[in-house]
PDB file of C-alpha atoms in Angstrom:
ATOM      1  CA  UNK A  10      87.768  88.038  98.057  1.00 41.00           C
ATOM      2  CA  UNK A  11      87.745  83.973  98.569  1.00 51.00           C
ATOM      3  CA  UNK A  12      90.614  84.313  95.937  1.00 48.00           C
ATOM      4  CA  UNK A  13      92.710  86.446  98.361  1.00 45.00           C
ATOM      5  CA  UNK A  14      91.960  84.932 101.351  1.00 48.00           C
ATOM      6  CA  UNK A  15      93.054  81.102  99.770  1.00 50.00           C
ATOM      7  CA  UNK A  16      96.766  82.489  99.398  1.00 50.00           C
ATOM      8  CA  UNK A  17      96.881  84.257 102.233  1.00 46.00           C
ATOM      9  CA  UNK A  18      98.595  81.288 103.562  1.00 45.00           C
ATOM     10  CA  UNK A  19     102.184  82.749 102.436  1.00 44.00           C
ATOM     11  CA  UNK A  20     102.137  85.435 103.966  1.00 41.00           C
ATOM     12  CA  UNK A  21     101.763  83.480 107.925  1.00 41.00           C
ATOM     13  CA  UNK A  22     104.136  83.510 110.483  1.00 34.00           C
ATOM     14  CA  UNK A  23     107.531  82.173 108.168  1.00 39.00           C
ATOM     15  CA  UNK A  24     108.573  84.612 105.620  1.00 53.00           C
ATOM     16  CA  UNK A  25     109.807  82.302 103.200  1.00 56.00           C
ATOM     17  CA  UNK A  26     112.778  83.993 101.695  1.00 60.00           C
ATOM     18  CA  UNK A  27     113.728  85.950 104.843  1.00 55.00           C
ATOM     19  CA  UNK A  28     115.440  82.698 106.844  1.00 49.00           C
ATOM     20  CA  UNK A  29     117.010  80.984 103.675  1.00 51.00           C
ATOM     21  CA  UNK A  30     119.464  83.819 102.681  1.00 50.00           C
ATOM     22  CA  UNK A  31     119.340  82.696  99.336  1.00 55.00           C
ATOM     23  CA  UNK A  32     120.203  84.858  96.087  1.00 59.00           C
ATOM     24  CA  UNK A  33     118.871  85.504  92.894  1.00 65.00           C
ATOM     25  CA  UNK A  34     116.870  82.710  91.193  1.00 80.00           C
ATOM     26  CA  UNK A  35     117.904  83.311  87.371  1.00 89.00           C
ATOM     27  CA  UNK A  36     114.191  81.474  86.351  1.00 92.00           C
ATOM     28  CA  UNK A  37     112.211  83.485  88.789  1.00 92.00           C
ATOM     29  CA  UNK A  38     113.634  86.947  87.251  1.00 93.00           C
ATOM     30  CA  UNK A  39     113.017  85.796  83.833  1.00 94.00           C
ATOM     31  CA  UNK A  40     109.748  85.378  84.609  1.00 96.00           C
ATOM     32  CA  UNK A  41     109.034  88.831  86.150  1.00 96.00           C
ATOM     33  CA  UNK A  42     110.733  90.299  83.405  1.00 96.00           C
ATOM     34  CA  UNK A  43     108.534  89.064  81.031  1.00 97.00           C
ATOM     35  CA  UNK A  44     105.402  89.543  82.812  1.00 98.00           C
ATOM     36  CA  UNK A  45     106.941  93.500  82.871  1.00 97.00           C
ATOM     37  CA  UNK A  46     107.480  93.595  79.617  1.00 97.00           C
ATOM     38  CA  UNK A  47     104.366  92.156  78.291  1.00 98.00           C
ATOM     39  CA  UNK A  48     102.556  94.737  79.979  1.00 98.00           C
ATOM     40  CA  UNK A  49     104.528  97.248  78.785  1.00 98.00           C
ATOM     41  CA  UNK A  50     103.990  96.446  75.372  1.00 97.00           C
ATOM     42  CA  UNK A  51     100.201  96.571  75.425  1.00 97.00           C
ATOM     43  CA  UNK A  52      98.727  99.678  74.000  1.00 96.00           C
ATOM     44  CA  UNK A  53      95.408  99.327  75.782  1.00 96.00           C
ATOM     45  CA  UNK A  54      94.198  97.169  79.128  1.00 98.00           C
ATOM     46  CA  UNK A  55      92.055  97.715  81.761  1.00 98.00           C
ATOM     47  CA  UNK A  56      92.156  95.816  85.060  1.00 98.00           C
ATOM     48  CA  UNK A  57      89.747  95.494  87.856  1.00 98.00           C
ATOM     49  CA  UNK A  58      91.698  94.766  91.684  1.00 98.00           C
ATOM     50  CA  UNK A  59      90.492  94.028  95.095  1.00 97.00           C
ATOM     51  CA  UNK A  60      93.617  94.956  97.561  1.00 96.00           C
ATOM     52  CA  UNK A  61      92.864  93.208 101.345  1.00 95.00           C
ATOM     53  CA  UNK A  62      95.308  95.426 103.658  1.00 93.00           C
ATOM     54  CA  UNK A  63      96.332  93.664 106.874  1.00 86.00           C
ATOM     55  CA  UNK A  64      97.298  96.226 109.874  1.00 78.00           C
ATOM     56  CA  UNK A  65      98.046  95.633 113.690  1.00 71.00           C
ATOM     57  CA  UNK A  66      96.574  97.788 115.993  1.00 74.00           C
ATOM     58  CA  UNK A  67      96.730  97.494 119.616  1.00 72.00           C
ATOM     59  CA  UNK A  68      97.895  94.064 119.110  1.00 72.00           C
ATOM     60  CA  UNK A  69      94.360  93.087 116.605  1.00 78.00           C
ATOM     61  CA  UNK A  70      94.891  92.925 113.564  1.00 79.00           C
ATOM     62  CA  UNK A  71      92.595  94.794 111.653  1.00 88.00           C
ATOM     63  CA  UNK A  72      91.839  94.355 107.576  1.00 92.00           C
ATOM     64  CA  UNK A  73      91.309  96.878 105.224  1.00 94.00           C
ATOM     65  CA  UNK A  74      89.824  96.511 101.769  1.00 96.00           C
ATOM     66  CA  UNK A  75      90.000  98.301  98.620  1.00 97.00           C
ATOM     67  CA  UNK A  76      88.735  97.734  95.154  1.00 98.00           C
ATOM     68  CA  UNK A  77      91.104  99.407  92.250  1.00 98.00           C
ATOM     69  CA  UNK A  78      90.051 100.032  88.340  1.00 98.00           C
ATOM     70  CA  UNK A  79      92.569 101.518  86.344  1.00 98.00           C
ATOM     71  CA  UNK A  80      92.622 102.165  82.494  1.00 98.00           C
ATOM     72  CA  UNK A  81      95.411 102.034  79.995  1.00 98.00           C
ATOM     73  CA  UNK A  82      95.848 103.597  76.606  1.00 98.00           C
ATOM     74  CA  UNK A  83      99.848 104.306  76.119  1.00 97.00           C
ATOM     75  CA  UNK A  84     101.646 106.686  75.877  1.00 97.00           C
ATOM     76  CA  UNK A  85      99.916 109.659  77.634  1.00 98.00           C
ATOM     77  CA  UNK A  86      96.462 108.186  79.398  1.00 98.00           C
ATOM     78  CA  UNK A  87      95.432 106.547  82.693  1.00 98.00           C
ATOM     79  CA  UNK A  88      92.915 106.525  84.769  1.00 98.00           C
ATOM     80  CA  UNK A  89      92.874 105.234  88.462  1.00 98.00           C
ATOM     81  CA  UNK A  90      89.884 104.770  90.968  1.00 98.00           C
ATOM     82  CA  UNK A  91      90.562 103.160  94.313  1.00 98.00           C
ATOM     83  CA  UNK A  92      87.345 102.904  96.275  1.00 97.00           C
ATOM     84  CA  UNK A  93      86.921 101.121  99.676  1.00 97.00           C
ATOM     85  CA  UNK A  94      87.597 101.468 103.532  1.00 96.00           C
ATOM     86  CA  UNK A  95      89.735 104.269 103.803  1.00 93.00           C
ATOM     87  CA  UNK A  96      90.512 105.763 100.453  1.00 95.00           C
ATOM     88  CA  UNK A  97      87.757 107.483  97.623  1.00 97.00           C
ATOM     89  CA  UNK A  98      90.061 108.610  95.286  1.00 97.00           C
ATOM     90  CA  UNK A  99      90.612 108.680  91.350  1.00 97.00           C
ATOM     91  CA  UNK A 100      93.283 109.793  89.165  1.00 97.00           C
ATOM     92  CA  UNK A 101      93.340 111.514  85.278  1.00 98.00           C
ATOM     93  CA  UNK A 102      96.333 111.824  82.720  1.00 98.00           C
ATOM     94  CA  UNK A 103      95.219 113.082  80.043  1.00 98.00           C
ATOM     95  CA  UNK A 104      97.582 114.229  77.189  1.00 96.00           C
ATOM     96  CA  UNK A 105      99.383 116.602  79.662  1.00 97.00           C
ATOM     97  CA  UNK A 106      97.549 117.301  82.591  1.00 98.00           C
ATOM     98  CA  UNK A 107      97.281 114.609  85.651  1.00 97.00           C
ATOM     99  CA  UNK A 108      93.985 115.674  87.989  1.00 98.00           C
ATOM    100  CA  UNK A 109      93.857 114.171  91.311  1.00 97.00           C
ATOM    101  CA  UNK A 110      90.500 113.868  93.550  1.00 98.00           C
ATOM    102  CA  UNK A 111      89.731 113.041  97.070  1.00 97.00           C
ATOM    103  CA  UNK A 112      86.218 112.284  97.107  1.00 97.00           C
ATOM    104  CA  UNK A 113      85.755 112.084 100.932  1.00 95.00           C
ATOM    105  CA  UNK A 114      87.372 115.020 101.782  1.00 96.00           C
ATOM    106  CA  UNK A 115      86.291 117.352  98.613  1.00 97.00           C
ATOM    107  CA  UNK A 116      89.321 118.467  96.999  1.00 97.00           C
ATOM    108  CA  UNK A 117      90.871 118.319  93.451  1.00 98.00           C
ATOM    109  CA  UNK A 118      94.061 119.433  92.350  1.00 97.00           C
ATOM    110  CA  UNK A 119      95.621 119.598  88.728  1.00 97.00           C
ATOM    111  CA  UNK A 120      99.179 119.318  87.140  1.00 97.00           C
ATOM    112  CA  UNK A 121     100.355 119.922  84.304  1.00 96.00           C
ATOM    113  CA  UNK A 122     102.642 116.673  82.812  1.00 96.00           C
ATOM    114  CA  UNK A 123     104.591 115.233  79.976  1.00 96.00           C
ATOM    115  CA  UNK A 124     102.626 113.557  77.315  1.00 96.00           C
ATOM    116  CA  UNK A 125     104.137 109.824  78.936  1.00 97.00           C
ATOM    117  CA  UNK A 126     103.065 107.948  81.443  1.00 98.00           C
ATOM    118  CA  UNK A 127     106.438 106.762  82.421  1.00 97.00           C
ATOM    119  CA  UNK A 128     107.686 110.141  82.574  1.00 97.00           C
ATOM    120  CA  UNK A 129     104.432 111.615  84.795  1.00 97.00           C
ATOM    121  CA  UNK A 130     105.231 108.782  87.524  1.00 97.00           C
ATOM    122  CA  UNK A 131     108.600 109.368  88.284  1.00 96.00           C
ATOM    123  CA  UNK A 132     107.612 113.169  88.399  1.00 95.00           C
ATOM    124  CA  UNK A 133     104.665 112.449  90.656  1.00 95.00           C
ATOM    125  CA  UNK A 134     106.676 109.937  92.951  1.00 95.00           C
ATOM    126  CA  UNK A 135     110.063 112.069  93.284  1.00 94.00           C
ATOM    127  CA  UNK A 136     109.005 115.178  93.118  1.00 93.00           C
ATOM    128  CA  UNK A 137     105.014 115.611  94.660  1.00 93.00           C
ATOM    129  CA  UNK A 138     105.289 112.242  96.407  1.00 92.00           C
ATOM    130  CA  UNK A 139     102.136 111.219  94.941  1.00 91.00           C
ATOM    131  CA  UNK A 140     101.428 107.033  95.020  1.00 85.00           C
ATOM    132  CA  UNK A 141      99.450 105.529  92.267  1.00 85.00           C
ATOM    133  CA  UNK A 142      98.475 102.269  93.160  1.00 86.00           C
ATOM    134  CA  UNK A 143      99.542  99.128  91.123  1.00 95.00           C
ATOM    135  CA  UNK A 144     102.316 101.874  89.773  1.00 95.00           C
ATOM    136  CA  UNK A 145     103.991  98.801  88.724  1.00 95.00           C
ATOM    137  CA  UNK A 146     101.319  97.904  85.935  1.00 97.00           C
ATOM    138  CA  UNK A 147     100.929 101.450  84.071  1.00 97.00           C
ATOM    139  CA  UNK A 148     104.694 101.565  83.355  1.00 97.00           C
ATOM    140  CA  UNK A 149     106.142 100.927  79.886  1.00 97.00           C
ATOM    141  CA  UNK A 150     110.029  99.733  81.425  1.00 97.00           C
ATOM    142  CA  UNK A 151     109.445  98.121  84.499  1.00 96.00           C
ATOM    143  CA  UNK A 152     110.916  95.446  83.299  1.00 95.00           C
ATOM    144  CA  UNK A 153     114.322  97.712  82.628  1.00 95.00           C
ATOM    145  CA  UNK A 154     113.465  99.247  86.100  1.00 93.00           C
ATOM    146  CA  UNK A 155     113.372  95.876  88.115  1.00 89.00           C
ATOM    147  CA  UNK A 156     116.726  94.279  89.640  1.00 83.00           C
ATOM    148  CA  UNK A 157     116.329  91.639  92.112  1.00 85.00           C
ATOM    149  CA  UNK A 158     119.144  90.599  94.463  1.00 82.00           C
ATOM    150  CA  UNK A 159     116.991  87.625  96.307  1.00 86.00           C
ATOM    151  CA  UNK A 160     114.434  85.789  95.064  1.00 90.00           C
ATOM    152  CA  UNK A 161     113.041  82.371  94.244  1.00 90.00           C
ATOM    153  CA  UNK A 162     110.549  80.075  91.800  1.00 92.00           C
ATOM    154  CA  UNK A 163     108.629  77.909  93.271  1.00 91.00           C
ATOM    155  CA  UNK A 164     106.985  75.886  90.507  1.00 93.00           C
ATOM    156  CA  UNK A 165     103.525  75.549  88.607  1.00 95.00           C
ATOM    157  CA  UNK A 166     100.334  76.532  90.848  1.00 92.00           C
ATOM    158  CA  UNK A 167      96.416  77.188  89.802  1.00 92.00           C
ATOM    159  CA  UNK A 168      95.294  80.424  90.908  1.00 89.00           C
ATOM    160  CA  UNK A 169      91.666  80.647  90.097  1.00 86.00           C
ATOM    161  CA  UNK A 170      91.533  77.846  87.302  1.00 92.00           C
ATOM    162  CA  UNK A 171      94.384  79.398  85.741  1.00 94.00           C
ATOM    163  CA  UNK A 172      98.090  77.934  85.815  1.00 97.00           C
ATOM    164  CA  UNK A 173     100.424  80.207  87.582  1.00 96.00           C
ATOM    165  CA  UNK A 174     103.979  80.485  88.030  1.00 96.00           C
ATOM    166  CA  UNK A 175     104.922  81.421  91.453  1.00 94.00           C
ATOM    167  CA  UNK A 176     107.916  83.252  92.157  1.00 94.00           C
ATOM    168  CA  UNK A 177     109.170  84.969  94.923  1.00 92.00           C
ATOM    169  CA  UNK A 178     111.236  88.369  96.002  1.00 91.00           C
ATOM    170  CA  UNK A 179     112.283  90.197  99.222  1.00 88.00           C
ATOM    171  CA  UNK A 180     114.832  93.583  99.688  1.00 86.00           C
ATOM    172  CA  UNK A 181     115.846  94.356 103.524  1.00 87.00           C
ATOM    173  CA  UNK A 182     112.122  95.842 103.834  1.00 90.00           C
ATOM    174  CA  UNK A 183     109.543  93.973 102.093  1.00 90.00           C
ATOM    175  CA  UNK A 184     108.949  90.349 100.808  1.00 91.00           C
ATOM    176  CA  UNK A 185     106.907  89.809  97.803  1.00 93.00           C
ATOM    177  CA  UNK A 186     104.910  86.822  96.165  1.00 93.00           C
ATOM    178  CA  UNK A 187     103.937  87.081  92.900  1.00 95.00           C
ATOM    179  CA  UNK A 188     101.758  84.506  90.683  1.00 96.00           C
ATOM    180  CA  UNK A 189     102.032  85.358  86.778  1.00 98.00           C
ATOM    181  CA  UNK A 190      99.654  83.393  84.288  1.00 98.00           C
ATOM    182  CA  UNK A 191     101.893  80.974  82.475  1.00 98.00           C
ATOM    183  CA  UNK A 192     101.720  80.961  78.267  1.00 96.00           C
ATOM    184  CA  UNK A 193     101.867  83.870  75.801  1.00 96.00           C
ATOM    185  CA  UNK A 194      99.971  86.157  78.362  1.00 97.00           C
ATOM    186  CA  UNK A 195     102.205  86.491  81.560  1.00 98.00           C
ATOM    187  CA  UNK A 196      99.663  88.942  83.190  1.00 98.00           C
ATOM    188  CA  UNK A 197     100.069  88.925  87.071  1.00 98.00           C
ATOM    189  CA  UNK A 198      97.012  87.587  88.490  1.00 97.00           C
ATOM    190  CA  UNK A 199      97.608  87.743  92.405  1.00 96.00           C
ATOM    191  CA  UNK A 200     100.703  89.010  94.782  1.00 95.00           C
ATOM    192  CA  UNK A 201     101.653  89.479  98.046  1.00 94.00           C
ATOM    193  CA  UNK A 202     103.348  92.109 100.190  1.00 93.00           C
ATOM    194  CA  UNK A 203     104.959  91.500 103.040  1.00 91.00           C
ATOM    195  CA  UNK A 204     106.137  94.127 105.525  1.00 90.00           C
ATOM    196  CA  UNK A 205     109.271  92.754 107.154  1.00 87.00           C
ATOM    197  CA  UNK A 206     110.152  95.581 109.064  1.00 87.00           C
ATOM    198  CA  UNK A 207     106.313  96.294 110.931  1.00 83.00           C
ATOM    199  CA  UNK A 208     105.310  94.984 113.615  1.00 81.00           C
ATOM    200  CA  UNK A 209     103.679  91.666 113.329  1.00 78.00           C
ATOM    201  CA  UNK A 210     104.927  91.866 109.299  1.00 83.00           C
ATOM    202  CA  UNK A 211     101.539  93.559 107.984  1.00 86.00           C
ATOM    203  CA  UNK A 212     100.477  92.308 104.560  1.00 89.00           C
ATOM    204  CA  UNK A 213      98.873  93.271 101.841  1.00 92.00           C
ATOM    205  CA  UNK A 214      96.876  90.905  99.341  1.00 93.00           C
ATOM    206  CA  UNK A 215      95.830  91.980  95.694  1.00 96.00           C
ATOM    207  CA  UNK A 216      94.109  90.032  92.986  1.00 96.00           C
ATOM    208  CA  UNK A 217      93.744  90.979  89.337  1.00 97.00           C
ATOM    209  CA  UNK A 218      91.089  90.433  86.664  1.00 97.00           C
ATOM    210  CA  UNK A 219      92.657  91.875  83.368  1.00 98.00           C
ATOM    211  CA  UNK A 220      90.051  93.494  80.650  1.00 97.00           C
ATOM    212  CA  UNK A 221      92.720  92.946  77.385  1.00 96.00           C
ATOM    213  CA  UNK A 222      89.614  93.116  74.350  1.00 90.00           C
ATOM    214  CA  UNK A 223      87.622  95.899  76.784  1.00 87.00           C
ATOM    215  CA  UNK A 224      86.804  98.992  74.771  1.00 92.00           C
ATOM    216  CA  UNK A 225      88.280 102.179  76.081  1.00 96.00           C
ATOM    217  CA  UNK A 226      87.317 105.677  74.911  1.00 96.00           C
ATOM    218  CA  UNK A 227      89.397 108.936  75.057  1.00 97.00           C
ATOM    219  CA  UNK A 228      85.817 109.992  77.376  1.00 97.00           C
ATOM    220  CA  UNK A 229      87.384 107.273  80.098  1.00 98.00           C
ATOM    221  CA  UNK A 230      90.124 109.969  80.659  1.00 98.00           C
ATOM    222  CA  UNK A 231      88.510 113.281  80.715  1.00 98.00           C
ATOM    223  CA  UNK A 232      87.756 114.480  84.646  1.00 97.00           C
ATOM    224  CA  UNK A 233      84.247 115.489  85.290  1.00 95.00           C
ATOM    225  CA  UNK A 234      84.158 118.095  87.918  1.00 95.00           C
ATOM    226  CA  UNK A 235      81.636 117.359  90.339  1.00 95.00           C
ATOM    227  CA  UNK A 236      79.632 119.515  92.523  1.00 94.00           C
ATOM    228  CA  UNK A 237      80.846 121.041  95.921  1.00 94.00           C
ATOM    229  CA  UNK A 238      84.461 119.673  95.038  1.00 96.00           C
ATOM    230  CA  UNK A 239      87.224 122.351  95.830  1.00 97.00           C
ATOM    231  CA  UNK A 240      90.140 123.025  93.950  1.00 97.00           C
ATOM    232  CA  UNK A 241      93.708 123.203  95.729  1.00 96.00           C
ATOM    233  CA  UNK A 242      97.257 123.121  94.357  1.00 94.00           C
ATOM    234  CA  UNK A 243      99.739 120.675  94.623  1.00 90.00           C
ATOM    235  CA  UNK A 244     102.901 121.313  96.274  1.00 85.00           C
ATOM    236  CA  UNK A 245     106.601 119.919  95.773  1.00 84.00           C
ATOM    237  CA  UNK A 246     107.427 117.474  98.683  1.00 70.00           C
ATOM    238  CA  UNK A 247     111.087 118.137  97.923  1.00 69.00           C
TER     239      UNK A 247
END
């Protein structure tokens, strides 16, 4: 929580990339690409997230937080919990079948999936528009996946007694900065997203503590039905 709100200072009133019309910074996409592809190539990992959501509302601003786990073991299991202000949810895949639960409102509902976790995203995104959140860390490719047109490095900084390198992104709708661990373990330890298009340019602010020597179990990715849960079935968005 202190870690989030120290860096919040990025994401104030000047969107950084947004006034300089710069273009791509050939350092600062090296370095996403091999944060992208280090994470791809780890068999297991766990992480543990806190995601600070910042919303206007009748001109307040209003702050929303969240606190993620999600578990790793490539190719065909994940697990995802997201617990906080708004949202009680987990998600399963499990060798085939992805299980999604609402715990506030009391439903479950089941799919059956391709035995890859890259493979079950894009078919939950494009075709049950289902979000999975930190998406970006449970893919094998992202670093194949990830082309950016603007962005920028902006040195060396310590993010939680760990030295970071800082880089920088932005599309026509979002801005995004990103710090990465520097050394032979480019994990991505903090980032943050900037809406460009919302009113006030809403934010959002996750940190990371990565679990790489945690022991995970194939019981981590086996649903447990509990009681007075209702079962419903998921329909195409297309």
């Amino acid at each position: 929580m202190k870690l989030a709100k120290k860096f919040l200072f990025v994401a104030g009133a000047t969107l950084l990339l947004s006034t300089t019309g710069i273009l791509a910074s050939s350092q600062a996409n090296t370095i996403i690409s091999k944060a992208f592809k280090y994470v791809g190539s780890l068999d297991k990992y766990s992480l543990d997230a806190i995601v600070i959501n910042d919303d206007m509302r009748d001109g307040k601003s209003i702050k929303y937080k969240h606190n993620v786990a999600i578990k790793v073991d490539r190719p065909d299991k994940f697990r995802v919990d997201i617990k906080g202000d708004i949202k009680d949810r987990s998600s399963y895949l499990n060798s085939g079948l992805f299980t999604m639960i609402d715990y506030g409102f009391g439903y479950y509902g089941e799919l059956k999936t391709a035995n890859n976790i890259d493979r079950v995203l894009d078919d939950i995104f494009e075709r049950y528009g289902i979000k999975a959140p930190l998406a970006q860390l449970l893919y094998s490719d992202m670093h194949k996946r990830t082309k950016l047109r603007r962005s920028r490095y902006f040195g060396v900084a310590t993010l939680g007694g760990v030295e970071c390198d800082y880089v920088a992104f932005a599309d026509r709708k979002k801005e995004v900065h990103v710090w990465i661990a520097t050394g032979d373990q480019p994990l991505v330890k903090c980032f943050i997203v900037i809406d460009k298009l919302g009113r006030g340019n809403p934010r959002s602010v996750t940190t990371i503590k990565w679990n790489l020597d945690t022991t995970i179990s194939d019981n981590d990715f086996i649903f447990k039905l509990p009681k007075g849960v209702t079962k419903i079935s998921i329909e195409s968005a297309n």
